[in-house]
Coordinates of C-alpha atoms and ligand atoms in Angstrom, one line a residue:
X1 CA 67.7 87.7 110.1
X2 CA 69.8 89.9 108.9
X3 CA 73.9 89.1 109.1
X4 CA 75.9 92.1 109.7
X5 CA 74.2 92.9 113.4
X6 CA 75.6 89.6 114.2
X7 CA 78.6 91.1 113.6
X8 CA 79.4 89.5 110.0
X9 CA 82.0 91.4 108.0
X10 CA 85.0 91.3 105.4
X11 CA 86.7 89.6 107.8
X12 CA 84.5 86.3 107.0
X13 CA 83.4 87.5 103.6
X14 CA 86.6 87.2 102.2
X15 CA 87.2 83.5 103.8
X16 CA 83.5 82.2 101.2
X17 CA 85.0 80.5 98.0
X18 CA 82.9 79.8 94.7
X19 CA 82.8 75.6 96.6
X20 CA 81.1 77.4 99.5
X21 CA 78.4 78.9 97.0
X22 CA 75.6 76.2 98.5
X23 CA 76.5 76.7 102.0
X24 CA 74.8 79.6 104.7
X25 CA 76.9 81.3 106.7
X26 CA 75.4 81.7 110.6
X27 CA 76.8 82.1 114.0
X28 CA 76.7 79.7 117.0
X29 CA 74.5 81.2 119.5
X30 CA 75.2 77.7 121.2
X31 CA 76.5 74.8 121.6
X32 CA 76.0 71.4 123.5
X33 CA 78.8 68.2 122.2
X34 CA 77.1 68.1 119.0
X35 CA 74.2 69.8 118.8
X36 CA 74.0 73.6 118.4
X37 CA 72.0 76.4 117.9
X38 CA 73.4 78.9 114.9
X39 CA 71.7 82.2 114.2
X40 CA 71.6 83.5 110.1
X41 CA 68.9 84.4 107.1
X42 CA 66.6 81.5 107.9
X43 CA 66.1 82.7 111.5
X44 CA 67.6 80.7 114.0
X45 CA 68.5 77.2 113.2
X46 CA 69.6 73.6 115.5
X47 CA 72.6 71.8 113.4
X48 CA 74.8 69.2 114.0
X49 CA 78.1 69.7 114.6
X50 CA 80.9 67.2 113.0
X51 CA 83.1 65.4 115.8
X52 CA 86.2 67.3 114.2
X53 CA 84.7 70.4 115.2
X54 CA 83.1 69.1 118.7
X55 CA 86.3 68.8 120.8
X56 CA 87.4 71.0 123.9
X57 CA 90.1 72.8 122.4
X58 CA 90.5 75.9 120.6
X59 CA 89.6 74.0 117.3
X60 CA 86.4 73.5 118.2
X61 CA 83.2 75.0 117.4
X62 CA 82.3 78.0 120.3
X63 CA 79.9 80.6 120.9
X64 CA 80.3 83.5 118.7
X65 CA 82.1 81.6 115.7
X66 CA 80.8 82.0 112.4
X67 CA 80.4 78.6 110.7
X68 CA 78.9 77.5 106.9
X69 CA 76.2 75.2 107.0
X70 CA 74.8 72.8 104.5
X71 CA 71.3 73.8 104.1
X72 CA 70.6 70.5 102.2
X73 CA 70.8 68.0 105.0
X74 CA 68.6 67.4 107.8
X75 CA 69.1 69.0 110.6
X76 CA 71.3 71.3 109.0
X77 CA 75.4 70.0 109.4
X78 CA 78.3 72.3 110.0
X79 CA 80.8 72.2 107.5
X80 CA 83.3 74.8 107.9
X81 CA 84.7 77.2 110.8
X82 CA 85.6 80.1 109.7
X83 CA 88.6 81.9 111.1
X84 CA 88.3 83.4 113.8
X85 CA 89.1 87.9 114.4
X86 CA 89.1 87.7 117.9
X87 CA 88.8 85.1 121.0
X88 CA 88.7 84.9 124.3
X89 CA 90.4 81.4 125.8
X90 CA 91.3 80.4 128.9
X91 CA 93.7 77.8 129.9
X92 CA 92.1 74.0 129.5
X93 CA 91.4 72.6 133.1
X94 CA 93.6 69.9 134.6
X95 CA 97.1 69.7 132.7
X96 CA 96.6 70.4 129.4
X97 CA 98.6 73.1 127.8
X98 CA 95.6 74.2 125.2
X99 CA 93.5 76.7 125.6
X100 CA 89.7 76.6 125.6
X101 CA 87.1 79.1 123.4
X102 CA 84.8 81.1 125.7
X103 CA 84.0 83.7 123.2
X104 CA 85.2 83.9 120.0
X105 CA 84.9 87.4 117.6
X106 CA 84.3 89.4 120.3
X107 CA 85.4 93.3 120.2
X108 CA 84.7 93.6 124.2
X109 CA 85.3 91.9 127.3
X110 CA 82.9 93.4 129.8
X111 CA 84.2 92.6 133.6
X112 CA 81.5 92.5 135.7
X113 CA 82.4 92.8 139.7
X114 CA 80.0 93.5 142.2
X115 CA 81.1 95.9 144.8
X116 CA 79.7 93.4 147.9
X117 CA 82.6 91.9 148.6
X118 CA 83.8 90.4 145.3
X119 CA 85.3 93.5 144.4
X120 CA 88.9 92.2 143.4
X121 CA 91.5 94.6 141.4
X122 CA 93.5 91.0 140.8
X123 CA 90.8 89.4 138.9
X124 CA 90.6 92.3 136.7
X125 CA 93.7 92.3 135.8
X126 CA 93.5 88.6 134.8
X127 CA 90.8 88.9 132.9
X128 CA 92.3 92.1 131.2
X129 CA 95.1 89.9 130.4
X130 CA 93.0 87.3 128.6
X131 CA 91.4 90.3 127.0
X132 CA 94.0 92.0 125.5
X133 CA 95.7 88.8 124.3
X134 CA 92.3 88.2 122.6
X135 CA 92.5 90.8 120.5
X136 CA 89.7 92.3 122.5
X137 CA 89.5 95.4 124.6
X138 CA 88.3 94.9 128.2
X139 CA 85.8 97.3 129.9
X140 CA 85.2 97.4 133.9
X141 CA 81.6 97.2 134.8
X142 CA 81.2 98.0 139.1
X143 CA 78.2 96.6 139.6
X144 CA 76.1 97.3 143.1
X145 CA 77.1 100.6 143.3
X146 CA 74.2 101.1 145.5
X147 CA 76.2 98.6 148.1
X148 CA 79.3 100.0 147.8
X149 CA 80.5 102.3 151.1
X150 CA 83.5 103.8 148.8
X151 CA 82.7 104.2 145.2
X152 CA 85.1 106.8 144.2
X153 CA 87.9 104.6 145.8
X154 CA 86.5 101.4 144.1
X155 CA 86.7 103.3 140.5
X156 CA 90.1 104.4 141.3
X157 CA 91.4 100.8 142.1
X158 CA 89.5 99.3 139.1
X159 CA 91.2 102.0 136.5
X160 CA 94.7 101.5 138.3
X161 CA 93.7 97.6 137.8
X162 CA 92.9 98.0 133.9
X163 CA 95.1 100.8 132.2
X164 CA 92.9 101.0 128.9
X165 CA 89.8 99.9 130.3
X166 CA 86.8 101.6 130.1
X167 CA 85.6 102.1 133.8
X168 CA 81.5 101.6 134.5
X169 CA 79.7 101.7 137.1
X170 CA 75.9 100.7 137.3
X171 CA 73.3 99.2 139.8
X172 CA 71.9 96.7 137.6
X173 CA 68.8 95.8 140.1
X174 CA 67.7 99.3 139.4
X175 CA 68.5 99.9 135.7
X176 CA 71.2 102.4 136.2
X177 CA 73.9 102.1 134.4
X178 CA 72.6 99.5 131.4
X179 CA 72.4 102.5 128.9
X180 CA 76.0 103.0 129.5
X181 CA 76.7 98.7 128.6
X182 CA 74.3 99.3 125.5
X183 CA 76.4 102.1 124.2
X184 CA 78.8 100.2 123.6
X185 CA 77.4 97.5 121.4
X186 CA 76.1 99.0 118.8
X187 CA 74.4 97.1 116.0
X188 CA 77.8 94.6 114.6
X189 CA 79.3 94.5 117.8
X190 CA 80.1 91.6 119.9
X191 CA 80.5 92.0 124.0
X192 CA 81.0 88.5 126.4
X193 CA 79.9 89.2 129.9
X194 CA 82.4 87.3 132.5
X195 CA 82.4 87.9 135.9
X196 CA 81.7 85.6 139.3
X197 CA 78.1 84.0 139.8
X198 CA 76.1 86.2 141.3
X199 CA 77.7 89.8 140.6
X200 CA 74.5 90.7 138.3
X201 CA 75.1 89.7 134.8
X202 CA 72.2 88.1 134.1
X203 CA 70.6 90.9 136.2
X204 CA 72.1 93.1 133.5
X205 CA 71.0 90.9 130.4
X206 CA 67.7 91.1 131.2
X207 CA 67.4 94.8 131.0
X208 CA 69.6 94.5 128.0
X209 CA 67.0 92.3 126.0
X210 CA 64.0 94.2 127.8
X211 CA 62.8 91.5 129.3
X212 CA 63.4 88.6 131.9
X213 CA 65.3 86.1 130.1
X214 CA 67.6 85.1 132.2
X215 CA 67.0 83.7 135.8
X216 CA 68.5 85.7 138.9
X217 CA 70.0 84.0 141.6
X218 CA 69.0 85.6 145.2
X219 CA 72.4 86.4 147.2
X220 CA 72.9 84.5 150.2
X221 CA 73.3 87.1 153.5
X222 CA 76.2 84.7 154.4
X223 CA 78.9 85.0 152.1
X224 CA 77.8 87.5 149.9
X225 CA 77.7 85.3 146.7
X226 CA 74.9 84.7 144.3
X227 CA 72.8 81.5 144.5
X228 CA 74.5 78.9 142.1
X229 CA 72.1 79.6 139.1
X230 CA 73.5 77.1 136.3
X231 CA 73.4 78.7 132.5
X232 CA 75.2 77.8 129.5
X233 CA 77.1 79.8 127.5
X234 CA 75.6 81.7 124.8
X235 CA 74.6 84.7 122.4
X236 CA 72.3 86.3 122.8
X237 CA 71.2 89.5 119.8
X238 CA 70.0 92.8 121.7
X239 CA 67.3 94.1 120.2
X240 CA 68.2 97.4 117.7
X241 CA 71.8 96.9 119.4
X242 CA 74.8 94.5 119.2
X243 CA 75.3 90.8 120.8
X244 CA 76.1 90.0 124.0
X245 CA 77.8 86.5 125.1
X246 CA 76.8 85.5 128.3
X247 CA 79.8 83.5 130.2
X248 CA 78.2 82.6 133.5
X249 CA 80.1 81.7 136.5
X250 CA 84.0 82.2 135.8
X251 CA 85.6 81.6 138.6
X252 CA 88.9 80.2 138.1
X253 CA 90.4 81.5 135.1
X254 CA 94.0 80.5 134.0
X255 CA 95.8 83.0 131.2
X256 CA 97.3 81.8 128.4
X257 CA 98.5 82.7 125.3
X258 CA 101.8 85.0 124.2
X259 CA 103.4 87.9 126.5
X260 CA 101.3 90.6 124.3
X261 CA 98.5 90.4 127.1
X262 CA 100.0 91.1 129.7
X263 CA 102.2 93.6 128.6
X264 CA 99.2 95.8 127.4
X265 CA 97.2 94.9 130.8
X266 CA 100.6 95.8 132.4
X267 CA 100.9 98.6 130.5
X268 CA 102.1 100.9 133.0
X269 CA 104.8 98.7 134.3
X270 CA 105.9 98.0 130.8
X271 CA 106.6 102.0 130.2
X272 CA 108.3 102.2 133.9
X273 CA 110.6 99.7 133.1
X274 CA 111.9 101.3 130.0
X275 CA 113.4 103.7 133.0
X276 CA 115.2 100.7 134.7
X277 CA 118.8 101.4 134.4
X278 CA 119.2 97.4 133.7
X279 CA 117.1 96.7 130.4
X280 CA 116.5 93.2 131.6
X281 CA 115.5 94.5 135.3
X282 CA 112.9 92.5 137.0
X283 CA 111.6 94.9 139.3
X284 CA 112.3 92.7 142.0
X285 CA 115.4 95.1 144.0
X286 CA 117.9 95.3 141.7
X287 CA 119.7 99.3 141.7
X288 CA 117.8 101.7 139.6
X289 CA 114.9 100.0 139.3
X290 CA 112.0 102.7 137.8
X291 CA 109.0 100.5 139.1
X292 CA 110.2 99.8 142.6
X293 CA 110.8 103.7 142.4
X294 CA 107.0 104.1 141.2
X295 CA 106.3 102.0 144.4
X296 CA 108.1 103.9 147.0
X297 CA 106.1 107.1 145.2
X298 CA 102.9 105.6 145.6
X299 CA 101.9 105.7 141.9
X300 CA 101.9 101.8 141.7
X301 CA 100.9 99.3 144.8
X302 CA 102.9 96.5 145.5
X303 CA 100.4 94.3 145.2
X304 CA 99.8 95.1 141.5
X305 CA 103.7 94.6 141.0
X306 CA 103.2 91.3 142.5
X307 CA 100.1 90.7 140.7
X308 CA 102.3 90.8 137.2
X309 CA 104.8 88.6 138.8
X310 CA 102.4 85.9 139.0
X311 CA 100.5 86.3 136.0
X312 CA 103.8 86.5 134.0
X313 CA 105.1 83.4 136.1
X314 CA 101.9 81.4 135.0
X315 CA 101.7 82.3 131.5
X316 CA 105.2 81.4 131.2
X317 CA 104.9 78.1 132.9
X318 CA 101.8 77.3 130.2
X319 CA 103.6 78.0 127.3
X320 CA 106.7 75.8 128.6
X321 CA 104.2 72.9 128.7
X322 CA 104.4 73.1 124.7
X323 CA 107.0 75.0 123.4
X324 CA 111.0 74.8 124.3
X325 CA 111.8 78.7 123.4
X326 CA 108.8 79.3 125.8
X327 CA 110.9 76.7 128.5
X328 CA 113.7 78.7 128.1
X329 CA 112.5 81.9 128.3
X330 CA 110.9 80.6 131.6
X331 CA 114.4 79.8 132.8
X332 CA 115.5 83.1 131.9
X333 CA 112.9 84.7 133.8
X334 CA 113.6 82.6 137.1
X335 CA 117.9 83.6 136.8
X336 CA 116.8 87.0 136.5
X337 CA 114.8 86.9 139.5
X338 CA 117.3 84.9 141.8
X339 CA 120.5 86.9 140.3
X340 CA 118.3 90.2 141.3
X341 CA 117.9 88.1 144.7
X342 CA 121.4 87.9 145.0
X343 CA 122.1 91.3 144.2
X344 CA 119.8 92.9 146.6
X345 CA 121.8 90.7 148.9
X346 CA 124.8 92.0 148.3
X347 CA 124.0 95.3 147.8
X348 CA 122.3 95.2 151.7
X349 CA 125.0 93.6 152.6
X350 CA 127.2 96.3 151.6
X351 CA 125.3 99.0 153.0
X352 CA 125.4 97.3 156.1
X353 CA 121.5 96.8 156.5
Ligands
LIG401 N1 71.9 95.3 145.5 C1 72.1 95.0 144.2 N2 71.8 93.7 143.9 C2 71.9 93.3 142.6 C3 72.4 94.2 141.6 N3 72.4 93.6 140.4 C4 72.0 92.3 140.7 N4 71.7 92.1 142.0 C5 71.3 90.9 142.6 O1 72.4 90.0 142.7 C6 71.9 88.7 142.6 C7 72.6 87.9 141.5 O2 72.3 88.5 140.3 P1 72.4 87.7 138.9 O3 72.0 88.7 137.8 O4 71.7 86.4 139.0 O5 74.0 87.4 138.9 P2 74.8 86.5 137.8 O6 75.1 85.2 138.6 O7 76.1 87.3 137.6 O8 74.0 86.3 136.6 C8 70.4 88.8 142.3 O9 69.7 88.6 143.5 C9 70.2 90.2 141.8 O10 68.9 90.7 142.1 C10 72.6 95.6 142.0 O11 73.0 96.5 141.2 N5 72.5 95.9 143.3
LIG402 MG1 73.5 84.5 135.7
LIG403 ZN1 112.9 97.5 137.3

């Protein structure tokens, strides 16, 4: 197998030093505590993966990393990780402040919705959030077009939802549409697949790979949602094409990372505000505000407004959990907000409304 369709590159060449001259560089197609299944020359290989690298956090070994084996032990051992270009991490469950590895080197983050009823301009922008702060560049993938009453109104939402994004829109069940995902992943290219269970991803995978790899969960008339049909995570290498990480069933996602991913997610905001006539305005009615403007206009919803409020709010409050510049900045943020609350106040009060 060759390496550089798996997306190998100088990026990982220039991390090999003459002491890693009798180890193979491969990358994890998956992994299971310490067992996992690395793809390189030999073909594809099942190593053992050392408890320092077998944790939950972003140290850890995850699908998509490039790792150097030892060839000479049996089953073959990990020894090193190699840095990583690009990940995409979620917030550990429960309380933990660290993040967790869905994907790492990944060039795009493909959002798959289905337009059944789990169509949700929100989720995109979370996960266009995570994307960007990645270092990866999310694409929209509307899936079930053939069930959707208003596509041209479901693309519009879905660009206004991802400023950046790449907008597609495909009926997986019938085909269309997959040419569109495989011109994107050329040969050396990564994509992860995340969406809901049940929006079509596998659906899509398996027309990917050209045949049916993946098993399709039936959609329940009641609710609209996909059968629970369990997968692990993993990468799979589309033939004469790029790889594609399938991320089944990502439900609850919680952002993390620095302000950088929201503020290109939030892109449009972040030029509007450069028009506030406070620098530190937090669009939330303070005089002069440029995105409460944009509002009233009907260029940006409320709701998306809202939307960065919350994401910002939650980022902020995960970074606090480690860092005290982070705490403070959360403070900050919080003033802002009730010294605008105030000042709306007045300023009502004053107008007499
Ligand atoms: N109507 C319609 N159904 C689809 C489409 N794509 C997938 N499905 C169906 O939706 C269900 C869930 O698909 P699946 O690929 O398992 O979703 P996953 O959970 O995201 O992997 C299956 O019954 C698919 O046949 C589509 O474009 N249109
Ligand atoms: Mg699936
Ligand atoms: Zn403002």
């Amino acid at each position: 197998m060759e390496l550089s369709p798996l997306g190998w590159s100088d990026h990982f060449q220039r991390q090999l030093t003459p002491e890693h001259d009798t180890l193979t560089p491969g990358r994890v197609a998956f992994r299971h505590g310490h067992q996992a299944t690395v793809l390189g020359e030999p073909g594809e290989l099942a190593a053992l993966v050392p408890a320092r690298l077998a944790g939950g956090d972003a140290s850890a070994v995850a699908v998509g990393d490039w790792v150097l084996l030892d060839p000479g032990q049996d089953p073959p051992f990990v020894r090193h990780l190699l840095d990583r270009r690009s990940a995409l991490q979620r917030k550990a469950a429960g309380r933990s402040s660290d993040a967790q590895v869905l994907a790492a080197n990944v060039d795009l983050v493909l959002i798959v919705t289905g337009l059944d009823g789990d169509f949700s301009p929100r989720r995109i922008e979370r996960l266009a959030t995570l994307a960007w702060d990645g270092g990866a560049t999310p694409v929209v993938v509307l899936n079930k077009a053939d069930l959707c009453p208003d596509l041209p109104g479901c693309v519009r939402e879905a660009t206004a939802a991802a400023p950046g994004a790449e907008v597609l829109v495909a009926t997986a069940l019938d085909g269309q549409g997959v040419d569109l995902v495989r011109g994107l992943l050329p040969a050396g290219r990564t994509g992860v697949l995340v969406g809901s269970s049940g929006v079509g991803k596998s659906t899509l995978i398996n027309h990917l790979l050209g045949y049916e790899r993946q098993r399709t969960g039936a959609v329940r008339a009641d609710d609209g949602r996909g059968k629970h049909v369990t997968t692990a995570r993993q990468l799979l290498p589309l033939p004469g094409a790029g790889v594609l990480i399938d991320v089944p069933g990502l439900r609850e996602v919680g952002v993390w990372g620095g302000d950088e991913g929201l503020q290109h997610a939030f892109s449009d905001i972040a030029e509007l505000a450069a028009g506030c006539r406070f620098a530190d305005c937090g669009h939330a009615g303070e005089p002069g505000c440029a995105v409460q403007a944009a509002i009233a206009a009907g260029t940006v919803t409320a709701a998306r407004l809202a939307s960065f409020h919350s994401l910002r709010k939650e980022l902020l409050w995960a970074q606090t959990r480690h860092d005290a510049a982070a705490r403070a900045e959360y403070e900050r943020f919080w003033k802002q907000i009730h010294r605008a609350q105030r000042q709306h106040k007045k300023l009502r009060a004053r107008e007499g409304r």
